[in-house]
Structures are given as structure tokens and as C-alpha cells.
């Protein structure tokens, strides 16, 4: 059976990119909800509805576990989904704990979508781990739109980021948390604007490790030839040009992976 990966768009590929290294013998189904992206600017009710529909579709298509490779959908839907379905469902939340574990004296800048930044889930996480009130929050909705049109390092991206980041004294931040899976594509653009001392932190490795634990616990690890099927809002992607575009996104993620 397959492992389902879900995101509103191409952001989830950054988590899948990591999973492909860890699971050479698993089959994957990747669902990007192209019809409804961006989620971060929708209402919570809409995000819950879209996410539930996607999960339902993946289950009908024989997945044995699901990774919600989207901080926004996790924030809104994970509790409801886990109540409703029996299979392992792994969610993602901004890696605030990881950032504070690495440095708990300097500030930590958490970038995410507006829904994630406003959400109860992130507030509760911050209350739990941010004992010295070091977390700064920055919503960056425009980055999701840039990512979906394949614009990662243009002048427009740099000036958007430069304006948003100018509200913070970056010399006081130890790390920038990529709290939306779409943001991994922009590490080079961020890097140009951040002091060298600010490190990137994301939740991809933690999420994939959690997936591994859940599959193992449930006896669900398999020994197949690795494969991936892509779906855009329930439509299977078969167009060669589109599959090539996905390949080039993986290539970009390869390069971004090396930026620390
Ligand atoms: N990639 C998503 C996340 O991790 C959401 C992007 C969006 O659709 O706004 O939050």
C-alpha cells in the first residue's frame, strides 16, 4: 500500500523530498490541492473541508498512512481527522521546539501562513515551549503565491521578504523557522537578507522520523520498488511537461537542502 502525502500545493514536496531518501522501498501518492491553494488565506472552515475531502480521496486510493505535509491544514484539521480515521495521520507544526532546543537565549523568528500564525495550535505550542518569551511571529502569505507560480528568487520576492523582515532586528534572532512547507523553496532568497548567524530550522526531518516510527509501530513498512503518483485535486498528473516541472522542483529542493 501507498503512503499519502498531502499539501495545498507544491510545499509538501519538500517533505516528500526528505521521505524519498529515508524510504527507498515505499510507494507514495502525493496530493496537491491545486484547485484551492493558497490555504493560508482561506477560512478555517474551508481548509477543514478541503483537507477532509483530500484525505477521504487518498483513503479510497489505498493509502496505509497519511502525512499532512502542510502546517496550515494540520493546524485546522488534524484533531478532526484523527478522530474520524483509524490509519496513522502524521501532522506538521512549525519547529519552534527544535529552534529553542538549539538556542534558548536568542530570539527565534517563526514564519508561517496567516492561519497558522493566528491558530490555537501554534499558540498552545508556544505557551508550552517558549518559557522566556523569545518567539517572534511573521505571516508570509505572498510566498505561497510566488511558489505556486514558480517565482523563487526574483526581485519581487527579494523586495517582499526584505520589507517583511525589516520589522525585526535580525541580529537578535538565532534562527528562522520555516513554518510553512512552501517556504523551503526560498532559502536562497532568505539567505541574501539574513545575517550568517541566523540558521534555518524546519520540521521536515522530524515529520519523516515520526512517519517511520508510526509505520514501524503498526507493522506497515514494506519492501517495494520506490514509486510516486501525483494528483492535483483528485486528477492524476500524467502530462509529461508537468511531471518534468515536478522534477525541476525536486532539483531546486536538492539545492535548498544544502543551505543551512
Ligand atoms: N504549505 C502549507 C503550509 O505548510 C500551506 C500553504 C498555503 O496554501 O497557504 O502551511
PDB file of N, CA, C and O and ligand atoms in Angstrom, residues 7-8 11 37-41 69-72 113 116 144 179-182, ligand 1:
ATOM      1  N   UNK A   7      -0.681  18.233   0.600  1.00  0.00           N
ATOM      2  CA  UNK A   7      -0.473  19.669   0.836  1.00  0.00           C
ATOM      3  C   UNK A   7      -1.441  20.447  -0.055  1.00  0.00           C
ATOM      4  O   UNK A   7      -2.000  19.891  -1.009  1.00  0.00           O
ATOM      5  N   UNK A   8      -1.582  21.729   0.244  1.00  0.00           N
ATOM      6  CA  UNK A   8      -2.407  22.583  -0.627  1.00  0.00           C
ATOM      7  C   UNK A   8      -1.747  22.724  -2.003  1.00  0.00           C
ATOM      8  O   UNK A   8      -2.413  22.989  -2.991  1.00  0.00           O
ATOM      9  N   UNK A  11       4.337  22.844  -1.711  1.00  0.00           N
ATOM     10  CA  UNK A  11       5.126  22.883  -0.470  1.00  0.00           C
ATOM     11  C   UNK A  11       5.425  21.491   0.065  1.00  0.00           C
ATOM     12  O   UNK A  11       6.540  21.189   0.494  1.00  0.00           O
ATOM     13  N   UNK A  37      -5.434  26.080  -3.496  1.00  0.00           N
ATOM     14  CA  UNK A  37      -4.280  26.763  -2.931  1.00  0.00           C
ATOM     15  C   UNK A  37      -4.427  28.271  -3.211  1.00  0.00           C
ATOM     16  O   UNK A  37      -4.950  28.628  -4.291  1.00  0.00           O
ATOM     17  N   UNK A  38      -4.062  29.190  -2.359  1.00  0.00           N
ATOM     18  CA  UNK A  38      -3.448  29.029  -1.039  1.00  0.00           C
ATOM     19  C   UNK A  38      -4.468  28.837   0.088  1.00  0.00           C
ATOM     20  O   UNK A  38      -5.501  29.492   0.106  1.00  0.00           O
ATOM     21  N   UNK A  39      -4.131  27.924   0.988  1.00  0.00           N
ATOM     22  CA  UNK A  39      -4.996  27.673   2.138  1.00  0.00           C
ATOM     23  C   UNK A  39      -4.861  28.768   3.204  1.00  0.00           C
ATOM     24  O   UNK A  39      -5.804  29.074   3.906  1.00  0.00           O
ATOM     25  N   UNK A  40      -3.655  29.290   3.331  1.00  0.00           N
ATOM     26  CA  UNK A  40      -3.343  30.188   4.455  1.00  0.00           C
ATOM     27  C   UNK A  40      -4.173  31.445   4.510  1.00  0.00           C
ATOM     28  O   UNK A  40      -4.261  32.100   5.549  1.00  0.00           O
ATOM     29  N   UNK A  41      -4.814  31.769   3.380  1.00  0.00           N
ATOM     30  CA  UNK A  41      -5.638  32.984   3.360  1.00  0.00           C
ATOM     31  C   UNK A  41      -7.135  32.655   3.334  1.00  0.00           C
ATOM     32  O   UNK A  41      -7.958  33.538   3.174  1.00  0.00           O
ATOM     33  N   UNK A  69       1.423  17.217   4.956  1.00  0.00           N
ATOM     34  CA  UNK A  69       2.693  17.951   4.783  1.00  0.00           C
ATOM     35  C   UNK A  69       2.408  19.444   4.629  1.00  0.00           C
ATOM     36  O   UNK A  69       2.901  20.096   3.714  1.00  0.00           O
ATOM     37  N   UNK A  70       1.604  19.943   5.544  1.00  0.00           N
ATOM     38  CA  UNK A  70       1.116  21.314   5.471  1.00  0.00           C
ATOM     39  C   UNK A  70       0.816  21.765   6.893  1.00  0.00           C
ATOM     40  O   UNK A  70      -0.032  21.165   7.579  1.00  0.00           O
ATOM     41  N   UNK A  71       1.516  22.791   7.326  1.00  0.00           N
ATOM     42  CA  UNK A  71       1.319  23.300   8.693  1.00  0.00           C
ATOM     43  C   UNK A  71      -0.079  23.893   8.863  1.00  0.00           C
ATOM     44  O   UNK A  71      -0.690  23.790   9.921  1.00  0.00           O
ATOM     45  N   UNK A  72      -0.579  24.518   7.795  1.00  0.00           N
ATOM     46  CA  UNK A  72      -1.877  25.193   7.862  1.00  0.00           C
ATOM     47  C   UNK A  72      -3.004  24.170   8.029  1.00  0.00           C
ATOM     48  O   UNK A  72      -3.862  24.307   8.906  1.00  0.00           O
ATOM     49  N   UNK A 113       1.939  30.717   7.549  1.00  0.00           N
ATOM     50  CA  UNK A 113       0.814  31.381   6.863  1.00  0.00           C
ATOM     51  C   UNK A 113      -0.038  32.111   7.918  1.00  0.00           C
ATOM     52  O   UNK A 113       0.069  31.822   9.116  1.00  0.00           O
ATOM     53  N   UNK A 116      -1.936  29.711  10.262  1.00  0.00           N
ATOM     54  CA  UNK A 116      -1.078  29.049  11.256  1.00  0.00           C
ATOM     55  C   UNK A 116      -0.686  30.038  12.349  1.00  0.00           C
ATOM     56  O   UNK A 116      -0.725  29.711  13.542  1.00  0.00           O
ATOM     57  N   UNK A 144       3.587  31.883  -0.655  1.00  0.00           N
ATOM     58  CA  UNK A 144       2.881  30.717  -1.187  1.00  0.00           C
ATOM     59  C   UNK A 144       2.465  31.005  -2.627  1.00  0.00           C
ATOM     60  O   UNK A 144       2.616  30.170  -3.524  1.00  0.00           O
ATOM     61  N   UNK A 179       7.937  27.721   8.878  1.00  0.00           N
ATOM     62  CA  UNK A 179       6.710  27.134   9.426  1.00  0.00           C
ATOM     63  C   UNK A 179       5.615  26.933   8.398  1.00  0.00           C
ATOM     64  O   UNK A 179       4.440  26.842   8.748  1.00  0.00           O
ATOM     65  N   UNK A 180       6.014  26.865   7.150  1.00  0.00           N
ATOM     66  CA  UNK A 180       5.097  26.548   6.048  1.00  0.00           C
ATOM     67  C   UNK A 180       5.959  25.797   5.048  1.00  0.00           C
ATOM     68  O   UNK A 180       7.075  26.236   4.722  1.00  0.00           O
ATOM     69  N   UNK A 181       5.465  24.668   4.563  1.00  0.00           N
ATOM     70  CA  UNK A 181       6.324  23.820   3.723  1.00  0.00           C
ATOM     71  C   UNK A 181       6.685  24.493   2.389  1.00  0.00           C
ATOM     72  O   UNK A 181       7.679  24.140   1.770  1.00  0.00           O
ATOM     73  N   UNK A 182       5.888  25.470   1.978  1.00  0.00           N
ATOM     74  CA  UNK A 182       6.227  26.211   0.757  1.00  0.00           C
ATOM     75  C   UNK A 182       7.487  27.066   0.920  1.00  0.00           C
ATOM     76  O   UNK A 182       8.098  27.458  -0.067  1.00  0.00           O
TER      77      UNK A 182
HETATM   78  N1  LIG B   1       2.204  24.552   2.575  1.00  0.00           N
HETATM   79  C1  LIG B   1       1.265  24.986   3.520  1.00  0.00           C
HETATM   80  C2  LIG B   1       1.826  25.055   4.945  1.00  0.00           C
HETATM   81  O1  LIG B   1       2.731  24.329   5.259  1.00  0.00           O
HETATM   82  C3  LIG B   1       0.216  26.000   3.231  1.00  0.00           C
HETATM   83  C4  LIG B   1       0.354  26.960   2.113  1.00  0.00           C
HETATM   84  C5  LIG B   1      -0.955  27.624   1.729  1.00  0.00           C
HETATM   85  O2  LIG B   1      -1.696  27.001   0.975  1.00  0.00           O
HETATM   86  O3  LIG B   1      -1.233  28.749   2.190  1.00  0.00           O
HETATM   87  O4  LIG B   1       1.371  25.784   5.769  1.00  0.00           O
END
